[in-house]
Amino acid sequence: MAKNVSLSVSRGEKLSVKQGAGLTAKGRAKYNAATGSNLKAPAPNPKTEADKSRKASFCARMGAVAAKAKDGERAKAALKRWKC
């Protein structure tokens, strides 16, 4: 992730692999507050052109992560959740 931002499944900031991995709204809010970022919710069914391009970009990036990681279970779960 990033500089000193600790996110946990047990605190409800991340979803478990069974639930599809990724951050919850609480986790995105914590990460954004700590880093000044602007993470958005997943867009598995994009409604706008911006969301369509964001989904394509995410699928391309995360696909490479899932393919190269020794144990890419979280990445594979995230890809499934985004319907890549």
XYZ file of C-alpha atoms in Angstrom:
84
model
C 0.000 0.000 0.000
C 1.651 3.187 1.092
C 3.469 5.001 3.843
C 2.534 3.649 7.268
C -1.116 2.900 6.482
C -2.074 -0.321 8.238
C -5.330 -1.802 6.978
C -6.898 -4.920 8.467
C -9.645 -7.389 7.610
C -10.572 -7.733 11.289
C -11.143 -3.966 11.653
C -13.368 -3.959 8.566
C -10.959 -1.983 6.379
C -10.281 -4.775 3.865
C -12.391 -7.612 2.545
C -11.184 -11.169 2.987
C -10.178 -13.192 -0.073
C -13.447 -15.157 0.242
C -15.391 -11.887 0.064
C -13.523 -10.705 -3.021
C -10.520 -8.866 -1.539
C -10.135 -5.095 -1.907
C -10.829 -2.217 0.439
C -14.110 -1.350 2.098
C -15.483 2.196 2.264
C -13.968 2.464 5.757
C -10.569 1.327 4.427
C -10.670 3.754 1.489
C -11.552 6.621 3.861
C -8.672 5.730 6.196
C -6.194 5.419 3.305
C -7.344 8.674 1.694
C -7.109 10.564 4.992
C -3.612 9.234 5.701
C -2.125 9.786 2.243
C -4.167 12.557 0.653
C -5.194 10.141 -2.108
C -8.603 9.861 -3.726
C -9.315 6.124 -3.982
C -12.723 5.337 -5.416
C -15.020 2.335 -5.026
C -14.663 -0.570 -7.490
C -16.415 -0.209 -10.846
C -17.321 -3.741 -11.964
C -20.267 -2.385 -13.991
C -19.043 1.023 -15.207
C -21.694 3.603 -16.013
C -19.468 6.391 -17.299
C -16.607 6.546 -19.787
C -14.242 7.483 -16.964
C -15.237 4.366 -15.019
C -14.829 2.220 -18.143
C -11.267 3.401 -18.631
C -10.561 3.053 -14.898
C -11.785 -0.546 -15.001
C -9.661 -1.337 -18.059
C -6.604 0.169 -16.388
C -7.212 -1.733 -13.139
C -7.731 -5.032 -14.949
C -4.502 -4.593 -16.923
C -2.436 -3.671 -13.858
C -3.897 -6.276 -11.520
C -3.746 -8.987 -14.182
C 0.021 -8.580 -14.307
C 0.229 -8.657 -10.494
C -1.848 -11.849 -10.297
C 0.235 -13.535 -12.993
C 3.619 -12.673 -11.446
C 2.857 -13.104 -7.735
C 3.823 -16.369 -6.054
C 0.569 -16.429 -4.114
C -1.704 -13.972 -5.908
C -4.942 -15.004 -4.215
C -5.914 -11.441 -3.198
C -5.162 -10.169 -6.703
C -7.170 -12.968 -8.321
C -10.090 -12.307 -5.965
C -9.984 -8.581 -6.776
C -10.003 -9.341 -10.513
C -13.061 -11.548 -10.038
C -14.819 -8.846 -7.989
C -14.154 -6.262 -10.724
C -15.395 -8.764 -13.357
C -12.150 -8.597 -15.341
